[in-house]
Tab-separated table of C-alpha atoms in Angstrom:
chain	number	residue	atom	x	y	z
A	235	UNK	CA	3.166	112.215	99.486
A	236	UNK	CA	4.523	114.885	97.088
A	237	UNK	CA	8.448	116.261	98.200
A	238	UNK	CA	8.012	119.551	99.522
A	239	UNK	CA	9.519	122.182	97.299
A	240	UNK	CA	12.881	123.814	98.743
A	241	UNK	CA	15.706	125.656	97.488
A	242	UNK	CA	18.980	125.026	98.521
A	243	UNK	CA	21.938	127.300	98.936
A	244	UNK	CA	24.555	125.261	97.136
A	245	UNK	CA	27.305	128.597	97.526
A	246	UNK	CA	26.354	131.941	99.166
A	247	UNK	CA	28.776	133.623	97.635
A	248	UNK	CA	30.901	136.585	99.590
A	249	UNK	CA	27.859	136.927	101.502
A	250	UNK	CA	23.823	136.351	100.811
A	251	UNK	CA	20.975	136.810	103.525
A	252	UNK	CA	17.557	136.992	103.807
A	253	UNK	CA	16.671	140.550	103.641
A	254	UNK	CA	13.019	142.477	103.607
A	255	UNK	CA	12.173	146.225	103.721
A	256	UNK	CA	13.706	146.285	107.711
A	257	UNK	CA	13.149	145.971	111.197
A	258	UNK	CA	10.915	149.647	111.407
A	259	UNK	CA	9.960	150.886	114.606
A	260	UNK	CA	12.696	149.957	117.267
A	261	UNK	CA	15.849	152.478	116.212
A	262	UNK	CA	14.593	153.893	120.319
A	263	UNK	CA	15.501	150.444	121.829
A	264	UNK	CA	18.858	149.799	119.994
A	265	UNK	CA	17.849	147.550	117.084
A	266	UNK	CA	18.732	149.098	113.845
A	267	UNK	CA	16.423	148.850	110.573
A	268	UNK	CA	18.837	146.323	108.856
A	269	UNK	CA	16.952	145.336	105.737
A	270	UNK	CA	17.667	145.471	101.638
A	271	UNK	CA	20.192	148.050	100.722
A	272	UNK	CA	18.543	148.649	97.712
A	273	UNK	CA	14.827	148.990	97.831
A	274	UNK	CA	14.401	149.796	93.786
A	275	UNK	CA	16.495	146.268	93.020
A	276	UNK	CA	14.234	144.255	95.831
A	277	UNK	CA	11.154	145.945	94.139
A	278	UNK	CA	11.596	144.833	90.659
A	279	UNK	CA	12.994	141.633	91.740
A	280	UNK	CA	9.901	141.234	93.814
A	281	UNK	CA	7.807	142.141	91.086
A	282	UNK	CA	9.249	139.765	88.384
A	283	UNK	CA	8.756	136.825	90.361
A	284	UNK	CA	5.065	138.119	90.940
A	285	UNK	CA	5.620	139.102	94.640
A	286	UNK	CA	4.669	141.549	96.903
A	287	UNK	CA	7.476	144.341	96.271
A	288	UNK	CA	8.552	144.467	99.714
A	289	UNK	CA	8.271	140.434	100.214
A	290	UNK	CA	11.726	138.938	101.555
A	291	UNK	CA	14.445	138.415	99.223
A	292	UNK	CA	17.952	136.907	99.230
A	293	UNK	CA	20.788	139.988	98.811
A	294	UNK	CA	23.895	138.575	97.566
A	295	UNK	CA	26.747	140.528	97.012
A	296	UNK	CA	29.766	140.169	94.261
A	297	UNK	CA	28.732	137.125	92.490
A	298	UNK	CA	29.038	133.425	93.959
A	299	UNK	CA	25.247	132.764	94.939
A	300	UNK	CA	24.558	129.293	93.679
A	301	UNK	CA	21.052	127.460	94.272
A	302	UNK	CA	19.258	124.400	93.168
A	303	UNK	CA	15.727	123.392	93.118
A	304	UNK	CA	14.875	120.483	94.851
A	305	UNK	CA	11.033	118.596	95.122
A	306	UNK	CA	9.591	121.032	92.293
A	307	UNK	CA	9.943	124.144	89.763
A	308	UNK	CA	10.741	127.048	91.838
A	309	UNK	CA	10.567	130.790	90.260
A	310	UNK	CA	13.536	133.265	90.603
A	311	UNK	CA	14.027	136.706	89.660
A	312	UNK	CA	16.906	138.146	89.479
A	313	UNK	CA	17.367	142.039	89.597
A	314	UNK	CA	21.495	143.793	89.133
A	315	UNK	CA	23.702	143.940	86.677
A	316	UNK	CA	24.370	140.132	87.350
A	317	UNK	CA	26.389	137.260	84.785
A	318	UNK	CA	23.413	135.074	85.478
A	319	UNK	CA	23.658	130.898	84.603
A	320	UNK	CA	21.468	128.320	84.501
A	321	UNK	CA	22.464	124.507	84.768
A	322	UNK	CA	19.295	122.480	83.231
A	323	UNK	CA	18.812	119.492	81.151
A	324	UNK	CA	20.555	121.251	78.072
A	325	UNK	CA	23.713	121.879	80.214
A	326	UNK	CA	24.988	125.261	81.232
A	327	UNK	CA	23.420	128.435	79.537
A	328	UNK	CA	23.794	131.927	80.350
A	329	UNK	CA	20.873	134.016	80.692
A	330	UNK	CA	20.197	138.110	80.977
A	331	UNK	CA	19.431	139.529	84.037
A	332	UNK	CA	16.513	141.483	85.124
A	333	UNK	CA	14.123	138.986	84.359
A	334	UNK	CA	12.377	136.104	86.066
A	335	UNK	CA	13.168	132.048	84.961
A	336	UNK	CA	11.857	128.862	86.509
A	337	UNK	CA	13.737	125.922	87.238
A	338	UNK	CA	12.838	122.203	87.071
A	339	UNK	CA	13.813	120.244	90.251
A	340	UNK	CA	17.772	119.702	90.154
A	341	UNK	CA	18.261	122.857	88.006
A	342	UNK	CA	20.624	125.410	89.548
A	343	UNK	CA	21.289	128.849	89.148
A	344	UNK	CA	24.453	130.800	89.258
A	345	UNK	CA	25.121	134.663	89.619
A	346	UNK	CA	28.557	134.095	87.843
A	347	UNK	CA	29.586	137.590	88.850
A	348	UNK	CA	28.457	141.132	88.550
A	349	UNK	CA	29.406	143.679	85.777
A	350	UNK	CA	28.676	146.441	87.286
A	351	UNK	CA	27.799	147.578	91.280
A	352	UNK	CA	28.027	144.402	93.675
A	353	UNK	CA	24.630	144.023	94.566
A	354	UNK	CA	21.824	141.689	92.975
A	355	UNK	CA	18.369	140.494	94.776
A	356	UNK	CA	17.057	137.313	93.862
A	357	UNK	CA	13.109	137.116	94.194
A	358	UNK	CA	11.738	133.261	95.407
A	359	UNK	CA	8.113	132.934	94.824
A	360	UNK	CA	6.969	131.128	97.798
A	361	UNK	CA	9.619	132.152	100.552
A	362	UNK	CA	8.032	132.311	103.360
A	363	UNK	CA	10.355	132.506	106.687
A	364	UNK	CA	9.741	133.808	110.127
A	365	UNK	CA	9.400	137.589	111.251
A	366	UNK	CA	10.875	138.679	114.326
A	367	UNK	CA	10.367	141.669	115.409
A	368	UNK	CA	7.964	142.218	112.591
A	369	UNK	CA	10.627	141.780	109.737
A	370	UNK	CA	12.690	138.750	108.283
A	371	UNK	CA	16.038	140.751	107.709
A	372	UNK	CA	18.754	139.469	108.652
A	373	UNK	CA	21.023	141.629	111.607
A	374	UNK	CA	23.529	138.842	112.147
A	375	UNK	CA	24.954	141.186	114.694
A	376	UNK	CA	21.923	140.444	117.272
A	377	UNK	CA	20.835	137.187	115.924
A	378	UNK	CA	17.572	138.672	114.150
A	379	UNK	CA	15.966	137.185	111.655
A	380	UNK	CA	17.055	135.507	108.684
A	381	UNK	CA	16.327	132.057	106.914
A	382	UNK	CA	15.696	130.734	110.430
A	383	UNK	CA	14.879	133.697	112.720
A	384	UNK	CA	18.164	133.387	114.699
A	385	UNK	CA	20.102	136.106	112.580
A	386	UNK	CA	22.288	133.740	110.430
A	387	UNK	CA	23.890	134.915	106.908
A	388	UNK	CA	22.932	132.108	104.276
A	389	UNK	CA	25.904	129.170	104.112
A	390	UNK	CA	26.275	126.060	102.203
A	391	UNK	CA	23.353	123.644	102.718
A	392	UNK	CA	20.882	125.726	104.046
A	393	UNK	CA	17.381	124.805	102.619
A	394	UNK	CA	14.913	127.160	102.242
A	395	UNK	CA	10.706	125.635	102.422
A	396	UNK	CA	8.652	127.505	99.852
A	397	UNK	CA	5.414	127.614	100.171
A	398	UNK	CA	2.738	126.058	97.093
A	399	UNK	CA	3.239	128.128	93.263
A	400	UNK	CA	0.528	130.602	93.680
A	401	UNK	CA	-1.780	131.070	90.193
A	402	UNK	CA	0.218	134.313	89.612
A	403	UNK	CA	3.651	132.874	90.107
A	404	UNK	CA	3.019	129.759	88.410
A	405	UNK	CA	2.508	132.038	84.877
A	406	UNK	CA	5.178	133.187	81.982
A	407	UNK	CA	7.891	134.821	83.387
A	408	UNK	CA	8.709	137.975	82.956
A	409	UNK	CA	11.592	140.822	82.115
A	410	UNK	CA	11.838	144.037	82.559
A	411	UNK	CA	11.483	146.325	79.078
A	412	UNK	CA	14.905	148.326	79.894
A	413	UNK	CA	17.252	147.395	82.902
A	414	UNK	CA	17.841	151.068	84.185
A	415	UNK	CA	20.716	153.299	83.266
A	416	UNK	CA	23.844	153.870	84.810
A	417	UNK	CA	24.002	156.957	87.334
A	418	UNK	CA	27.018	158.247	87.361
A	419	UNK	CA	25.806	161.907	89.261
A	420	UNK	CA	27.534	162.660	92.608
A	421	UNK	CA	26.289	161.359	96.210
A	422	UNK	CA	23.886	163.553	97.247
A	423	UNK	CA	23.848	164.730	100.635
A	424	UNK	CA	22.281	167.371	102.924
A	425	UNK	CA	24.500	168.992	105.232
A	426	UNK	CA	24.462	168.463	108.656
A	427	UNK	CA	22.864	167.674	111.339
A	428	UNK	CA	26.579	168.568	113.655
A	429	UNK	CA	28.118	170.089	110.147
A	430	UNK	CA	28.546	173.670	112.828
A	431	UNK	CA	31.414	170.976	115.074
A	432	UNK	CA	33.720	171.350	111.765
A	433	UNK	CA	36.125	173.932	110.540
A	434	UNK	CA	34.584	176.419	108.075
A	435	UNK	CA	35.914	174.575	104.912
A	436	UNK	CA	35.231	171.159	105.975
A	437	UNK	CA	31.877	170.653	103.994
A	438	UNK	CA	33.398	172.233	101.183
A	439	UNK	CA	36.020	170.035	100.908
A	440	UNK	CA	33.794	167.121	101.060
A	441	UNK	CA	32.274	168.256	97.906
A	442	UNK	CA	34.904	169.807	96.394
A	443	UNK	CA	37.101	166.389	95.527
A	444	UNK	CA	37.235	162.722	95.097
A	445	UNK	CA	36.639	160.167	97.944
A	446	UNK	CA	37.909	156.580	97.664
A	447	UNK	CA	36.263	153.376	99.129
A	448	UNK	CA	38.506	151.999	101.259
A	449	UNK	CA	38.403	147.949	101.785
A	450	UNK	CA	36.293	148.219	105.128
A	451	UNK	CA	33.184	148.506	103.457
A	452	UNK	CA	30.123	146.126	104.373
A	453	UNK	CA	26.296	146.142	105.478
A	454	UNK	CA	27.207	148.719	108.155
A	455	UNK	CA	29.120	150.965	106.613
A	456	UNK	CA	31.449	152.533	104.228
A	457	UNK	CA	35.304	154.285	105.304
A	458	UNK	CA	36.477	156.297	102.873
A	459	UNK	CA	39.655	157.658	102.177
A	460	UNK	CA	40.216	161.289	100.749
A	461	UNK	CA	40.800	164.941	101.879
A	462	UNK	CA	41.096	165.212	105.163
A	463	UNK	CA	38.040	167.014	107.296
A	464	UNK	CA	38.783	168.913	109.955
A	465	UNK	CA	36.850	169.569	113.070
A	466	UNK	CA	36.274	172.788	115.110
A	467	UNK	CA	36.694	171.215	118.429
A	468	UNK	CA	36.481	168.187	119.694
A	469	UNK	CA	36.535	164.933	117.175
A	470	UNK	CA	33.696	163.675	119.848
A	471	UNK	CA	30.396	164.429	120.773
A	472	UNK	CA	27.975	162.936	123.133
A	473	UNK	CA	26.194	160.198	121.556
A	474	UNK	CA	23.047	160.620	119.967
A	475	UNK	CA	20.965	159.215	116.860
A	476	UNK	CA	22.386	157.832	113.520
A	477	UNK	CA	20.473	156.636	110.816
A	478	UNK	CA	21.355	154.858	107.594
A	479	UNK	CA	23.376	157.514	105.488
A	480	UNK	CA	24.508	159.315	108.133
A	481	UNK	CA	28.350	160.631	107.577
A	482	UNK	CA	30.066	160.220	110.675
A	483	UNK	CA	33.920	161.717	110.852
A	484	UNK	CA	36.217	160.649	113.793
A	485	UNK	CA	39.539	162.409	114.670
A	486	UNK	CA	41.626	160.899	111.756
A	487	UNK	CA	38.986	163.453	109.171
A	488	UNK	CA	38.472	160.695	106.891
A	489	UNK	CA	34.431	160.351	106.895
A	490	UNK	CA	32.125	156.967	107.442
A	491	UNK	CA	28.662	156.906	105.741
A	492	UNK	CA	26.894	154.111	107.885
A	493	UNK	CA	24.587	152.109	106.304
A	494	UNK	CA	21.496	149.641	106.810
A	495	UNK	CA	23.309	147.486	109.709
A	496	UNK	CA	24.529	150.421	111.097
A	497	UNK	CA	24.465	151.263	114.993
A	498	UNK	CA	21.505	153.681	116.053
A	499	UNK	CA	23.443	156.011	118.035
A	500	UNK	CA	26.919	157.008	117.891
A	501	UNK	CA	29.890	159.606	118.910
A	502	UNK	CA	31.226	161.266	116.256
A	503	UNK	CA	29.991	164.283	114.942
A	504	UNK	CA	28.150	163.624	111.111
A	505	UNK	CA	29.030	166.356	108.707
A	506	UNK	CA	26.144	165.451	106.609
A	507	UNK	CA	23.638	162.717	105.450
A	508	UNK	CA	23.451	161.062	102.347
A	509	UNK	CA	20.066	160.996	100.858
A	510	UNK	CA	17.472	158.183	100.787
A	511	UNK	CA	17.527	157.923	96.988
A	512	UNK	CA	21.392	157.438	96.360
A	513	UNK	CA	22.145	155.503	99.425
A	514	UNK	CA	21.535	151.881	97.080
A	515	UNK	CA	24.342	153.543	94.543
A	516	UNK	CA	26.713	154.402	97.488
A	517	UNK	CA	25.923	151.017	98.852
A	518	UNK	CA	26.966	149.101	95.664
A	519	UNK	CA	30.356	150.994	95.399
A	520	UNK	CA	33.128	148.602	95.378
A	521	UNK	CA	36.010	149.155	97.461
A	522	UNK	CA	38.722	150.945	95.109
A	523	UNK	CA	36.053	153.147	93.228
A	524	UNK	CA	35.961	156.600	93.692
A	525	UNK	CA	32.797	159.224	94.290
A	526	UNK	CA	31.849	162.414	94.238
A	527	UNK	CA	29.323	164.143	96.496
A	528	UNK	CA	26.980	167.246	95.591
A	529	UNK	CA	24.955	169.503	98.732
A	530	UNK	CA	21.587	169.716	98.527
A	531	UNK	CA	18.663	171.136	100.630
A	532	UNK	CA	16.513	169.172	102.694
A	533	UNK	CA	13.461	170.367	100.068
A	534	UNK	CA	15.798	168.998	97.410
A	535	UNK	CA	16.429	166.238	98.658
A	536	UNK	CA	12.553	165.570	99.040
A	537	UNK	CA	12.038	166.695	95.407
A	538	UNK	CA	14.502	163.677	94.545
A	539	UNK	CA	12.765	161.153	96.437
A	540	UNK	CA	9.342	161.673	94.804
A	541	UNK	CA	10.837	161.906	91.664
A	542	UNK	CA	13.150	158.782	92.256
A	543	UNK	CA	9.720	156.359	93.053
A	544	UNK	CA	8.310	157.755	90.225
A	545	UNK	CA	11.484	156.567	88.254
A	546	UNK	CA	10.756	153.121	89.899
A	547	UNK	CA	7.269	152.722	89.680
A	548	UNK	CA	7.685	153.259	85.466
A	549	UNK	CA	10.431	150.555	85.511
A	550	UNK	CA	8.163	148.328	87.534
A	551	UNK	CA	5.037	148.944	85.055
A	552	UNK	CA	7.316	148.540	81.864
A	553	UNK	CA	7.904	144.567	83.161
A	554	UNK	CA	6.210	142.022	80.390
A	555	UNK	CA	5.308	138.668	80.095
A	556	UNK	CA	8.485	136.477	77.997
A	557	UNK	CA	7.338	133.453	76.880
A	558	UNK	CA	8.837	130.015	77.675
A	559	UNK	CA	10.035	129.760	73.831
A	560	UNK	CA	11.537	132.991	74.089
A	561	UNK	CA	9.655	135.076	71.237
A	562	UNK	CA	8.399	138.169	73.333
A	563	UNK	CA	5.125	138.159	71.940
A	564	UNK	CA	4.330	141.546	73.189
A	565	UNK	CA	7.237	143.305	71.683
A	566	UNK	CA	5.870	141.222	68.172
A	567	UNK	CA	2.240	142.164	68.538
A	568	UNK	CA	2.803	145.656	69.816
A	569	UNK	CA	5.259	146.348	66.235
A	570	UNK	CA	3.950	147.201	62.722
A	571	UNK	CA	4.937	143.789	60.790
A	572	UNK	CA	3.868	145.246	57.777
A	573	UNK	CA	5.379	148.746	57.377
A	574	UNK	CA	7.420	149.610	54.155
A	575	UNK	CA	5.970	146.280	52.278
A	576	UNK	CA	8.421	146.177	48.443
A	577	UNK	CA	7.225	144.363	45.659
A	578	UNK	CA	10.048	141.738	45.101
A	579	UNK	CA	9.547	142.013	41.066
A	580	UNK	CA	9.672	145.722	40.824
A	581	UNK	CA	7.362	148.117	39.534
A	582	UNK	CA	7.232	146.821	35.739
A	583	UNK	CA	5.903	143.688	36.734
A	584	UNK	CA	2.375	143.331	35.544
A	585	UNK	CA	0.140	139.938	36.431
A	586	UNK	CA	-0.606	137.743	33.487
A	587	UNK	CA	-4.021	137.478	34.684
């Protein structure tokens, strides 16, 4: 009987889970989306490995993820500005990210560190683990989900089954063209929905000066530390519905942007809400690195989101095959090899015959 094909999590890291597109549909009951915080990086990660783009991938954070193949090749991808290594047969070699590999059984991969941001995604062809609730994220905070439906973070030793190389797996891997430019624009955020509980210069400050992110930062949320924001009244409110990029601001003024893990309801007024298509930059901030944020309309913000998946629906199309020898035959075949030909004798030479 052939081994069955697993992958083993040799070092999570700071922290790797199983993470999909989220838990949708149950924000009225208490259980929050959880889920990637980065859909464009689980996309293209997805998409290198030949997955579905919202198929369940592992999120690690800061470097540390270690993994080795064990009963069979298994096919990564790896999307983020990751130090990526590989330990095969030729000993340790260091590879570019944004691009899918395969190992051999008892080759490991490393995400050494990141260079930038503190996110990667690492696609597994074959994953396959358990839905709950109609997703596999992981919300360690109620047990949901995850590598065995129980809500755990990955740890050392865990062994993930994968399910048989499908045809489109099993093929060349693949890289992206470009690996997309740093953004260095403010947060975006629309004002509101309580921005009428704070003093008349509040939202102005928030976009008038740097923020800093402070060391409590994690799946749930982000504390910053900057100009103070003060409130009109009352630091409370009575508690009602939060979603991910939601700026919260209790009595000491110094805002919380809550993100994927985040509660679904909460008590302090939100002075605005960060929009969909910068909350996977926010989310990568490390703690000591500073932001800006920039107001914009809700029709603005709408304008950004369309334009943003059409920004990541040109990376995904723009990934190519890379063979196993490493000459990207596409990039050869698709170039004029014969542009600009000399004559290496000059232009007396005349043939003797």
């Amino acid at each position: 009987m052939n081994a069955r094909t697993e992958l083993e999590i040799v070092s999570p890291g700071a922290f790797a889970s199983i993470q999909d597109d989220g838990r949708r549909g149950f924000r009225r009951i208490g259980v929050p989306w959880a889920g990637v915080l980065d859909r464009r990086l689980m996309r293209i990660a997805n998409a290198l490995a030949g997955r579905p783009e919202y198929a369940p991938v592992i999120e690690c954070f800061d470097g540390g993820l270690h993994v080795v193949a064990h009963g069979g090749a298994v096919k990564l991808a790896v999307a983020g500005d990751a130090v990526v290594e590989i330990d095969d047969t030729g000993g340790r070699r260091q590879l570019a990210p944004w691009r899918s590999l395969t190992l051999a059984a008892g080759e490991a991969l490393r995400i050494r560190k990141m260079d930038s941001g503190r996110i990667a995604m690492v696609a597994v062809a074959g994953l396959d683990v358990p839905a709950v609730m109609g997703s596999t994220s992981t919300y360690v905070r109620a047990g949901l989900g995850g590598a065995s439906g129980s809500g755990r973070a990955l740890t050392t030793g865990t062994r993930l089954a994968l399910a048989p190389a499908t045809d489109e797996s099993r093929g060349l891997d693949r890289v992206l063209a470009q690996a997309p430019a740093a953004d260095t624009r403010p947060i975006r955020v629309v004002p509101g929905p309580q921005a009428d509980h704070f003093g008349t210069d509040a939202l102005a400050t928030l976009v008038s000066g740097n923020y800093r992110v402070s060391a409590e930062a994690d799946r749930m949320g982000i504390r910053l530390e900057g100009a103070r924001l003060e409130h009109a009244g009352a630091a409370e409110i009575v508690s009602d519905a939060t979603v991910p990029g939601s700026i919260q601001v209790p009595g000491a003024g110094q805002p919380i942007v809550l993100l994927a893990d985040a509660q679904t309801a909460g008590g302090y007024p939100k002075i605005a809400t960060v929009i969909t298509a910068d909350l996977g930059r926010l989310a990568a901030l490390r703690p000591g690195q500073t932001l800006r944020f920039a107001a914009v309309t809700a029709t603005e913000g709408a304008r950004i989101a369309r334009a943003t998946e059409a920004e990541t629906r040109a990376l995904i199309a723009s990934i190519r095959p890379l063979p196993a020898d490493g000459v990207d035959l596409v990039a050869l075949y698709s170039s004029n090899l014969v542009n600009g030909v000399v004559h290496a004798l000059g232009p007396e030479y005349r043939p003797l015959y």
